[in-house]
Amino acid sequence: MSRVWSAFKSTSLVLVAGLQMMLCYTVALWAIGPLPLDTPCYVQSVSGESATLCKIDGGQRQLQFDLLREGKKVQSELSGPMALHAVRFSGLQPATAYTYMVRAAGVADAPEYRGSFRTAPADDRAAVRFTAVGDSGNLPWWYNFHKQGIGRVAHVLSWTHEPMQWEIARWIAAQDPHFFLHLGDIVYWPDLYDAYGEAFFRPFEPVLNKAPIYMLLGNHDLPTDGQSPPFERIFHHPDPGQVASPQRTYSFAFGSVRVVVFDVATSAWRSASMLGWLEKALADATEPWLIVAIHRPCFSVYRDEDPDLRDQLWPLLHKFGVDLVLSGDDHHYARFLPNPDPTSPIQVIAGGGGKKLYRLDEKDPRLVPGRSKSVWSFLSVEAKGLQLHCRAMSSSEAVIDGWTLDRRTGELGPGVQRGRRARILRLRR
């Protein structure tokens, strides 16, 4: 009996000592507070001749950005000291692979951040490959204690809860896209600037290391206090899109593909100035393929539709011959039939980025039969001349849907404007 009692006392002492250590460690984390946001390098606004390299540096240091081609340094820039770095490199060559190195300036043996990207091609026949998904901003349970400094042991706690967006990011990186398009709802904790680290930058690092990113604001990325969202400080988009909502609505081209990112997260999109900007952006597009990204879909098989998106925005997109309308907000994958006629855009909802999935009415007659599913997934798109190949991919890169838009023959719809029409006909020769 004495041996049992001795063993019990020894075990109790060990447990008490362990609890005391945990308590002391927790108090120490609380006293130190959260880590400042520190991200990998991320690339934005890539054209055939330029690119912007960005980094959020928790130490607010001066950073050196080195750009290399075929292993040789071609440009170098200093930035800072500051927290938000954005360095624009110009004079680049189209359709060329570049690598970069970022490190603290003037610090011996400073750790380096490395990555790569490819500039846009100048030839419309060159392949352009991109991926798109929305609604990825899941956060682990322990982020509720972020302000108490628990984020300092995030790497230790990751095993307790790895949100699905980590898997999605790995699948996307495996596609080796030329760029990545996020369809909104990045963080789901919009009042916290630091939440972008755990919700986006850590899980999507495999994508950031090899492809430029283009971001769309979602309704859950808007702060509850009505202030300007951290989104606008973190991401850097092309100048032509900075109209009524800087860093939210913009347009960019990558080879034969033009993408118009239009912010519908607030009611501001209904204004005459925003709709006027959109009409001009669509009318001025000359690229053979025209794609519009909006967070909330014009049509839904999950919830009540926004009548303004359906009855006001959709006819405008049809009028200008948009090929694809990509959106998130509904947490599933859905592909709609062209509506109201075969020349209409195809709406795709790619909201399976990691949050809890939503049910959908798979028997809705507006859907392509048998192709829409409530699964975590993303969309992969590849433009090859006058063919646009689209695949929806779920777990283990399984293809759940695939189709091709073909412009090699046939009449062009009335919405295809003069500049686009000329480039399409040139490719047909």
Tab-separated table of N, CA, C and O in Angstrom, residues 219-310:
chain	number	residue	atom	x	y	z
A	219	ASN	N	-17.475	39.789	-48.508
A	219	ASN	CA	-18.247	40.469	-47.463
A	219	ASN	C	-17.686	40.202	-46.074
A	219	ASN	O	-17.763	41.049	-45.174
A	220	HIS	N	-17.076	39.029	-45.855
A	220	HIS	CA	-16.498	38.736	-44.545
A	220	HIS	C	-15.123	39.371	-44.359
A	220	HIS	O	-14.531	39.243	-43.281
A	221	ASP	N	-14.610	40.036	-45.394
A	221	ASP	CA	-13.346	40.762	-45.280
A	221	ASP	C	-13.569	42.229	-44.921
A	221	ASP	O	-12.606	42.998	-44.816
A	222	LEU	N	-14.817	42.629	-44.730
A	222	LEU	CA	-15.143	44.006	-44.368
A	222	LEU	C	-15.214	44.146	-42.851
A	222	LEU	O	-15.944	43.393	-42.194
A	223	PRO	N	-14.480	45.074	-42.246
A	223	PRO	CA	-14.527	45.260	-40.793
A	223	PRO	C	-15.919	45.622	-40.301
A	223	PRO	O	-16.688	46.292	-40.998
A	224	THR	N	-16.252	45.164	-39.112
A	224	THR	CA	-17.569	45.437	-38.540
A	224	THR	C	-17.712	46.881	-38.067
A	224	THR	O	-18.827	47.343	-37.844
A	225	ASP	N	-16.596	47.581	-37.902
A	225	ASP	CA	-16.672	48.961	-37.412
A	225	ASP	C	-16.767	49.984	-38.538
A	225	ASP	O	-16.751	51.186	-38.302
A	226	GLY	N	-16.846	49.500	-39.780
A	226	GLY	CA	-17.003	50.406	-40.908
A	226	GLY	C	-15.731	51.072	-41.371
A	226	GLY	O	-15.756	51.911	-42.281
A	227	GLN	N	-14.602	50.731	-40.770
A	227	GLN	CA	-13.331	51.328	-41.149
A	227	GLN	C	-12.801	50.694	-42.432
A	227	GLN	O	-13.295	49.682	-42.916
A	228	SER	N	-11.745	51.296	-42.966
A	228	SER	CA	-11.094	50.754	-44.159
A	228	SER	C	-10.512	49.378	-43.839
A	228	SER	O	-9.820	49.213	-42.830
A	229	PRO	N	-10.761	48.357	-44.652
A	229	PRO	CA	-10.293	47.001	-44.335
A	229	PRO	C	-8.786	46.861	-44.491
A	229	PRO	O	-8.171	47.508	-45.356
A	230	PRO	N	-8.152	46.024	-43.667
A	230	PRO	CA	-6.723	45.745	-43.842
A	230	PRO	C	-6.397	45.273	-45.259
A	230	PRO	O	-5.279	45.471	-45.740
A	231	PHE	N	-7.350	44.632	-45.919
A	231	PHE	CA	-7.209	44.186	-47.303
A	231	PHE	C	-6.573	45.265	-48.178
A	231	PHE	O	-5.705	44.985	-49.008
A	232	GLU	N	-7.008	46.521	-48.001
A	232	GLU	CA	-6.554	47.607	-48.864
A	232	GLU	C	-5.104	47.989	-48.604
A	232	GLU	O	-4.455	48.551	-49.499
A	233	ARG	N	-4.590	47.704	-47.429
A	233	ARG	CA	-3.190	47.994	-47.144
A	233	ARG	C	-2.274	46.840	-47.538
A	233	ARG	O	-1.119	47.050	-47.877
A	234	ILE	N	-2.817	45.628	-47.488
A	234	ILE	CA	-1.982	44.442	-47.684
A	234	ILE	C	-1.738	44.149	-49.149
A	234	ILE	O	-0.618	43.802	-49.552
A	235	PHE	N	-2.774	44.320	-49.985
A	235	PHE	CA	-2.669	43.888	-51.377
A	235	PHE	C	-2.518	45.077	-52.315
A	235	PHE	O	-3.092	46.138	-52.096
A	236	HIS	N	-1.747	44.865	-53.382
A	236	HIS	CA	-1.378	45.931	-54.313
A	236	HIS	C	-1.809	45.512	-55.714
A	236	HIS	O	-1.290	44.543	-56.264
A	237	HIS	N	-2.743	46.274	-56.308
A	237	HIS	CA	-3.312	45.890	-57.585
A	237	HIS	C	-3.050	46.968	-58.638
A	237	HIS	O	-2.628	48.079	-58.317
A	238	PRO	N	-3.300	46.655	-59.911
A	238	PRO	CA	-2.973	47.598	-60.982
A	238	PRO	C	-3.683	48.935	-60.833
A	238	PRO	O	-4.825	49.010	-60.394
A	239	ASP	N	-3.011	49.995	-61.264
A	239	ASP	CA	-3.547	51.340	-61.123
A	239	ASP	C	-4.884	51.580	-61.814
A	239	ASP	O	-5.743	52.268	-61.254
A	240	PRO	N	-5.130	51.058	-63.025
A	240	PRO	CA	-6.378	51.412	-63.707
A	240	PRO	C	-7.643	51.066	-62.930
A	240	PRO	O	-8.703	51.642	-63.181
A	241	GLY	N	-7.559	50.139	-62.009
A	241	GLY	CA	-8.768	49.737	-61.291
A	241	GLY	C	-9.081	50.567	-60.073
A	241	GLY	O	-10.096	50.347	-59.425
A	242	GLN	N	-8.235	51.519	-59.705
A	242	GLN	CA	-8.443	52.244	-58.457
A	242	GLN	C	-9.412	53.398	-58.696
A	242	GLN	O	-9.018	54.534	-58.929
A	243	VAL	N	-10.719	53.069	-58.610
A	243	VAL	CA	-11.751	54.068	-58.895
A	243	VAL	C	-12.366	54.498	-57.567
A	243	VAL	O	-11.727	55.172	-56.775
A	244	ALA	N	-13.588	54.064	-57.294
A	244	ALA	CA	-14.264	54.481	-56.066
A	244	ALA	C	-13.764	53.726	-54.847
A	244	ALA	O	-13.812	54.229	-53.735
A	245	SER	N	-13.276	52.508	-55.048
A	245	SER	CA	-12.820	51.687	-53.931
A	245	SER	C	-11.392	51.229	-54.198
A	245	SER	O	-11.194	50.187	-54.829
A	246	PRO	N	-10.373	51.964	-53.796
A	246	PRO	CA	-8.989	51.578	-54.078
A	246	PRO	C	-8.692	50.158	-53.600
A	246	PRO	O	-9.134	49.738	-52.537
A	247	GLN	N	-7.928	49.444	-54.421
A	247	GLN	CA	-7.493	48.082	-54.119
A	247	GLN	C	-8.637	47.075	-54.117
A	247	GLN	O	-8.454	45.946	-53.711
A	248	ARG	N	-9.809	47.451	-54.597
A	248	ARG	CA	-10.945	46.513	-54.601
A	248	ARG	C	-11.420	46.178	-56.006
A	248	ARG	O	-11.760	45.047	-56.285
A	249	THR	N	-11.513	47.172	-56.864
A	249	THR	CA	-12.034	46.992	-58.213
A	249	THR	C	-10.936	47.341	-59.205
A	249	THR	O	-10.405	48.448	-59.174
A	250	TYR	N	-10.605	46.401	-60.076
A	250	TYR	CA	-9.474	46.617	-60.981
A	250	TYR	C	-9.570	45.629	-62.133
A	250	TYR	O	-10.390	44.696	-62.131
A	251	SER	N	-8.721	45.834	-63.119
A	251	SER	CA	-8.688	44.982	-64.295
A	251	SER	C	-7.236	44.671	-64.620
A	251	SER	O	-6.362	45.516	-64.455
A	252	PHE	N	-6.973	43.450	-65.078
A	252	PHE	CA	-5.606	43.105	-65.489
A	252	PHE	C	-5.659	42.099	-66.626
A	252	PHE	O	-6.637	41.359	-66.796
A	253	ALA	N	-4.591	42.101	-67.419
A	253	ALA	CA	-4.462	41.161	-68.533
A	253	ALA	C	-3.252	40.280	-68.294
A	253	ALA	O	-2.228	40.731	-67.764
A	254	PHE	N	-3.373	39.028	-68.695
A	254	PHE	CA	-2.249	38.093	-68.658
A	254	PHE	C	-2.322	37.305	-69.959
A	254	PHE	O	-3.137	36.393	-70.102
A	255	GLY	N	-1.498	37.702	-70.936
A	255	GLY	CA	-1.529	37.061	-72.241
A	255	GLY	C	-2.877	37.261	-72.908
A	255	GLY	O	-3.362	38.393	-73.058
A	256	SER	N	-3.525	36.170	-73.299
A	256	SER	CA	-4.791	36.236	-74.028
A	256	SER	C	-6.001	36.379	-73.111
A	256	SER	O	-7.136	36.371	-73.588
A	257	VAL	N	-5.778	36.521	-71.802
A	257	VAL	CA	-6.872	36.549	-70.827
A	257	VAL	C	-6.964	37.923	-70.167
A	257	VAL	O	-5.965	38.455	-69.673
A	258	ARG	N	-8.148	38.489	-70.150
A	258	ARG	CA	-8.441	39.715	-69.406
A	258	ARG	C	-9.375	39.361	-68.257
A	258	ARG	O	-10.405	38.714	-68.452
A	259	VAL	N	-8.993	39.757	-67.029
A	259	VAL	CA	-9.809	39.522	-65.846
A	259	VAL	C	-10.221	40.870	-65.263
A	259	VAL	O	-9.371	41.726	-65.003
A	260	VAL	N	-11.519	41.054	-65.076
A	260	VAL	CA	-12.045	42.259	-64.437
A	260	VAL	C	-12.550	41.852	-63.053
A	260	VAL	O	-13.468	41.031	-62.929
A	261	VAL	N	-11.912	42.381	-62.019
A	261	VAL	CA	-12.279	42.092	-60.636
A	261	VAL	C	-13.186	43.226	-60.158
A	261	VAL	O	-12.756	44.381	-60.056
A	262	PHE	N	-14.446	42.895	-59.889
A	262	PHE	CA	-15.441	43.915	-59.577
A	262	PHE	C	-16.000	43.677	-58.180
A	262	PHE	O	-16.560	42.616	-57.886
A	263	ASP	N	-15.852	44.679	-57.326
A	263	ASP	CA	-16.265	44.559	-55.922
A	263	ASP	C	-17.768	44.734	-55.777
A	263	ASP	O	-18.317	45.800	-56.068
A	264	VAL	N	-18.448	43.662	-55.337
A	264	VAL	CA	-19.894	43.742	-55.062
A	264	VAL	C	-20.178	43.464	-53.586
A	264	VAL	O	-21.317	43.165	-53.219
A	265	ALA	N	-19.145	43.558	-52.743
A	265	ALA	CA	-19.322	43.242	-51.327
A	265	ALA	C	-20.166	44.285	-50.602
A	265	ALA	O	-20.757	43.999	-49.567
A	266	THR	N	-20.215	45.499	-51.129
A	266	THR	CA	-21.073	46.542	-50.559
A	266	THR	C	-22.007	47.045	-51.662
A	266	THR	O	-21.867	46.692	-52.836
A	267	SER	N	-22.915	47.916	-51.297
A	267	SER	CA	-23.876	48.454	-52.267
A	267	SER	C	-23.257	49.488	-53.200
A	267	SER	O	-23.921	49.942	-54.142
A	268	ALA	N	-21.986	49.847	-52.985
A	268	ALA	CA	-21.363	50.893	-53.794
A	268	ALA	C	-21.295	50.523	-55.270
A	268	ALA	O	-21.237	51.406	-56.137
A	269	TRP	N	-21.322	49.233	-55.601
A	269	TRP	CA	-21.216	48.823	-57.004
A	269	TRP	C	-22.397	49.321	-57.836
A	269	TRP	O	-22.292	49.465	-59.060
A	270	ARG	N	-23.520	49.614	-57.184
A	270	ARG	CA	-24.711	50.046	-57.909
A	270	ARG	C	-24.624	51.494	-58.385
A	270	ARG	O	-25.472	51.939	-59.160
A	271	SER	N	-23.635	52.240	-57.930
A	271	SER	CA	-23.529	53.653	-58.285
A	271	SER	C	-23.232	53.816	-59.774
A	271	SER	O	-22.664	52.932	-60.422
A	272	ALA	N	-23.613	54.964	-60.299
A	272	ALA	CA	-23.389	55.231	-61.718
A	272	ALA	C	-21.909	55.234	-62.060
A	272	ALA	O	-21.516	54.789	-63.148
A	273	SER	N	-21.087	55.720	-61.136
A	273	SER	CA	-19.642	55.782	-61.423
A	273	SER	C	-19.038	54.391	-61.518
A	273	SER	O	-18.215	54.120	-62.409
A	274	MET	N	-19.429	53.480	-60.610
A	274	MET	CA	-18.878	52.132	-60.641
A	274	MET	C	-19.372	51.356	-61.860
A	274	MET	O	-18.589	50.666	-62.532
A	275	LEU	N	-20.655	51.440	-62.149
A	275	LEU	CA	-21.178	50.752	-63.328
A	275	LEU	C	-20.603	51.349	-64.608
A	275	LEU	O	-20.340	50.621	-65.581
A	276	GLY	N	-20.382	52.655	-64.615
A	276	GLY	CA	-19.750	53.291	-65.766
A	276	GLY	C	-18.326	52.805	-65.959
A	276	GLY	O	-17.882	52.566	-67.095
A	277	TRP	N	-17.592	52.672	-64.827
A	277	TRP	CA	-16.230	52.133	-64.929
A	277	TRP	C	-16.259	50.713	-65.482
A	277	TRP	O	-15.442	50.342	-66.332
A	278	LEU	N	-17.184	49.891	-64.993
A	278	LEU	CA	-17.266	48.510	-65.450
A	278	LEU	C	-17.575	48.445	-66.946
A	278	LEU	O	-16.940	47.670	-67.688
A	279	GLU	N	-18.538	49.239	-67.413
A	279	GLU	CA	-18.866	49.246	-68.836
A	279	GLU	C	-17.640	49.602	-69.673
A	279	GLU	O	-17.383	48.969	-70.706
A	280	LYS	N	-16.892	50.594	-69.235
A	280	LYS	CA	-15.701	51.008	-69.994
A	280	LYS	C	-14.643	49.911	-69.989
A	280	LYS	O	-14.012	49.626	-71.012
A	281	ALA	N	-14.435	49.268	-68.817
A	281	ALA	CA	-13.434	48.207	-68.736
A	281	ALA	C	-13.790	47.044	-69.660
A	281	ALA	O	-12.911	46.471	-70.325
A	282	LEU	N	-15.071	46.691	-69.728
A	282	LEU	CA	-15.496	45.588	-70.592
A	282	LEU	C	-15.413	45.985	-72.062
A	282	LEU	O	-15.002	45.190	-72.913
A	283	ALA	N	-15.803	47.219	-72.365
A	283	ALA	CA	-15.778	47.678	-73.752
A	283	ALA	C	-14.349	47.824	-74.270
A	283	ALA	O	-14.082	47.597	-75.457
A	284	ASP	N	-13.413	48.199	-73.400
A	284	ASP	CA	-12.027	48.438	-73.810
A	284	ASP	C	-11.211	47.151	-73.895
A	284	ASP	O	-10.100	47.154	-74.428
A	285	ALA	N	-11.725	46.049	-73.357
A	285	ALA	CA	-10.969	44.792	-73.355
A	285	ALA	C	-10.756	44.315	-74.782
A	285	ALA	O	-11.692	44.241	-75.580
A	286	THR	N	-9.520	43.966	-75.116
A	286	THR	CA	-9.197	43.451	-76.450
A	286	THR	C	-8.736	42.003	-76.422
A	286	THR	O	-8.569	41.396	-77.484
A	287	GLU	N	-8.516	41.452	-75.232
A	287	GLU	CA	-8.034	40.080	-75.131
A	287	GLU	C	-9.100	39.098	-75.610
A	287	GLU	O	-10.296	39.324	-75.390
A	288	PRO	N	-8.700	37.993	-76.253
A	288	PRO	CA	-9.684	37.020	-76.750
A	288	PRO	C	-10.609	36.472	-75.672
A	288	PRO	O	-11.759	36.142	-75.951
A	289	TRP	N	-10.113	36.337	-74.429
A	289	TRP	CA	-10.920	35.761	-73.352
A	289	TRP	C	-11.189	36.821	-72.292
A	289	TRP	O	-10.255	37.472	-71.812
A	290	LEU	N	-12.461	36.981	-71.940
A	290	LEU	CA	-12.873	38.009	-70.985
A	290	LEU	C	-13.584	37.344	-69.812
A	290	LEU	O	-14.613	36.675	-69.979
A	291	ILE	N	-13.023	37.545	-68.616
A	291	ILE	CA	-13.523	36.895	-67.397
A	291	ILE	C	-13.800	37.969	-66.352
A	291	ILE	O	-13.001	38.900	-66.177
A	292	VAL	N	-14.910	37.842	-65.659
A	292	VAL	CA	-15.265	38.772	-64.577
A	292	VAL	C	-15.309	37.993	-63.269
A	292	VAL	O	-15.879	36.897	-63.205
A	293	ALA	N	-14.691	38.549	-62.227
A	293	ALA	CA	-14.694	37.942	-60.891
A	293	ALA	C	-15.495	38.835	-59.948
A	293	ALA	O	-15.182	40.015	-59.787
A	294	ILE	N	-16.526	38.270	-59.334
A	294	ILE	CA	-17.340	38.963	-58.331
A	294	ILE	C	-17.502	38.005	-57.149
A	294	ILE	O	-17.600	36.799	-57.340
A	295	HIS	N	-17.538	38.538	-55.942
A	295	HIS	CA	-17.625	37.632	-54.797
A	295	HIS	C	-18.989	36.967	-54.697
A	295	HIS	O	-19.089	35.749	-54.550
A	296	ARG	N	-20.036	37.739	-54.758
A	296	ARG	CA	-21.391	37.190	-54.635
A	296	ARG	C	-21.911	36.825	-56.019
A	296	ARG	O	-21.829	37.630	-56.953
A	297	PRO	N	-22.470	35.634	-56.201
A	297	PRO	CA	-22.926	35.217	-57.531
A	297	PRO	C	-24.221	35.905	-57.941
A	297	PRO	O	-25.031	36.314	-57.105
A	298	CYS	N	-24.400	36.024	-59.244
A	298	CYS	CA	-25.655	36.590	-59.754
A	298	CYS	C	-26.811	35.612	-59.576
A	298	CYS	O	-27.961	36.024	-59.399
A	299	PHE	N	-26.515	34.302	-59.635
A	299	PHE	CA	-27.520	33.263	-59.446
A	299	PHE	C	-27.056	32.335	-58.332
A	299	PHE	O	-25.858	32.115	-58.165
A	300	SER	N	-27.995	31.784	-57.589
A	300	SER	CA	-27.644	30.922	-56.465
A	300	SER	C	-28.583	29.724	-56.411
A	300	SER	O	-29.769	29.837	-56.722
A	301	VAL	N	-28.025	28.580	-56.023
A	301	VAL	CA	-28.835	27.385	-55.763
A	301	VAL	C	-28.754	27.018	-54.280
A	301	VAL	O	-28.974	25.880	-53.896
A	302	TYR	N	-28.453	28.039	-53.473
A	302	TYR	CA	-28.372	27.828	-52.022
A	302	TYR	C	-29.222	28.825	-51.257
A	302	TYR	O	-29.891	28.478	-50.294
A	303	ARG	N	-29.229	30.070	-51.681
A	303	ARG	CA	-29.890	31.138	-50.923
A	303	ARG	C	-30.713	32.011	-51.870
A	303	ARG	O	-30.667	31.841	-53.094
A	304	ASP	N	-31.423	32.976	-51.274
A	304	ASP	CA	-32.162	33.943	-52.080
A	304	ASP	C	-31.169	34.810	-52.850
A	304	ASP	O	-30.161	35.272	-52.295
A	305	GLU	N	-31.461	35.024	-54.124
A	305	GLU	CA	-30.551	35.792	-54.967
A	305	GLU	C	-30.726	37.287	-54.752
A	305	GLU	O	-31.796	37.760	-54.359
A	306	ASP	N	-29.648	38.021	-55.007
A	306	ASP	CA	-29.717	39.475	-54.987
A	306	ASP	C	-30.334	39.911	-56.311
A	306	ASP	O	-29.737	39.720	-57.372
A	307	PRO	N	-31.536	40.493	-56.285
A	307	PRO	CA	-32.192	40.845	-57.552
A	307	PRO	C	-31.411	41.850	-58.382
A	307	PRO	O	-31.513	41.847	-59.610
A	308	ASP	N	-30.627	42.725	-57.736
A	308	ASP	CA	-29.846	43.709	-58.490
A	308	ASP	C	-28.700	43.036	-59.249
A	308	ASP	O	-28.402	43.401	-60.387
A	309	LEU	N	-28.045	42.067	-58.602
A	309	LEU	CA	-26.991	41.333	-59.306
A	309	LEU	C	-27.569	40.559	-60.485
A	309	LEU	O	-26.995	40.540	-61.581
A	310	ARG	N	-28.699	39.937	-60.253
A	310	ARG	CA	-29.321	39.098	-61.285
A	310	ARG	C	-29.911	39.944	-62.423
A	310	ARG	O	-29.735	39.619	-63.613
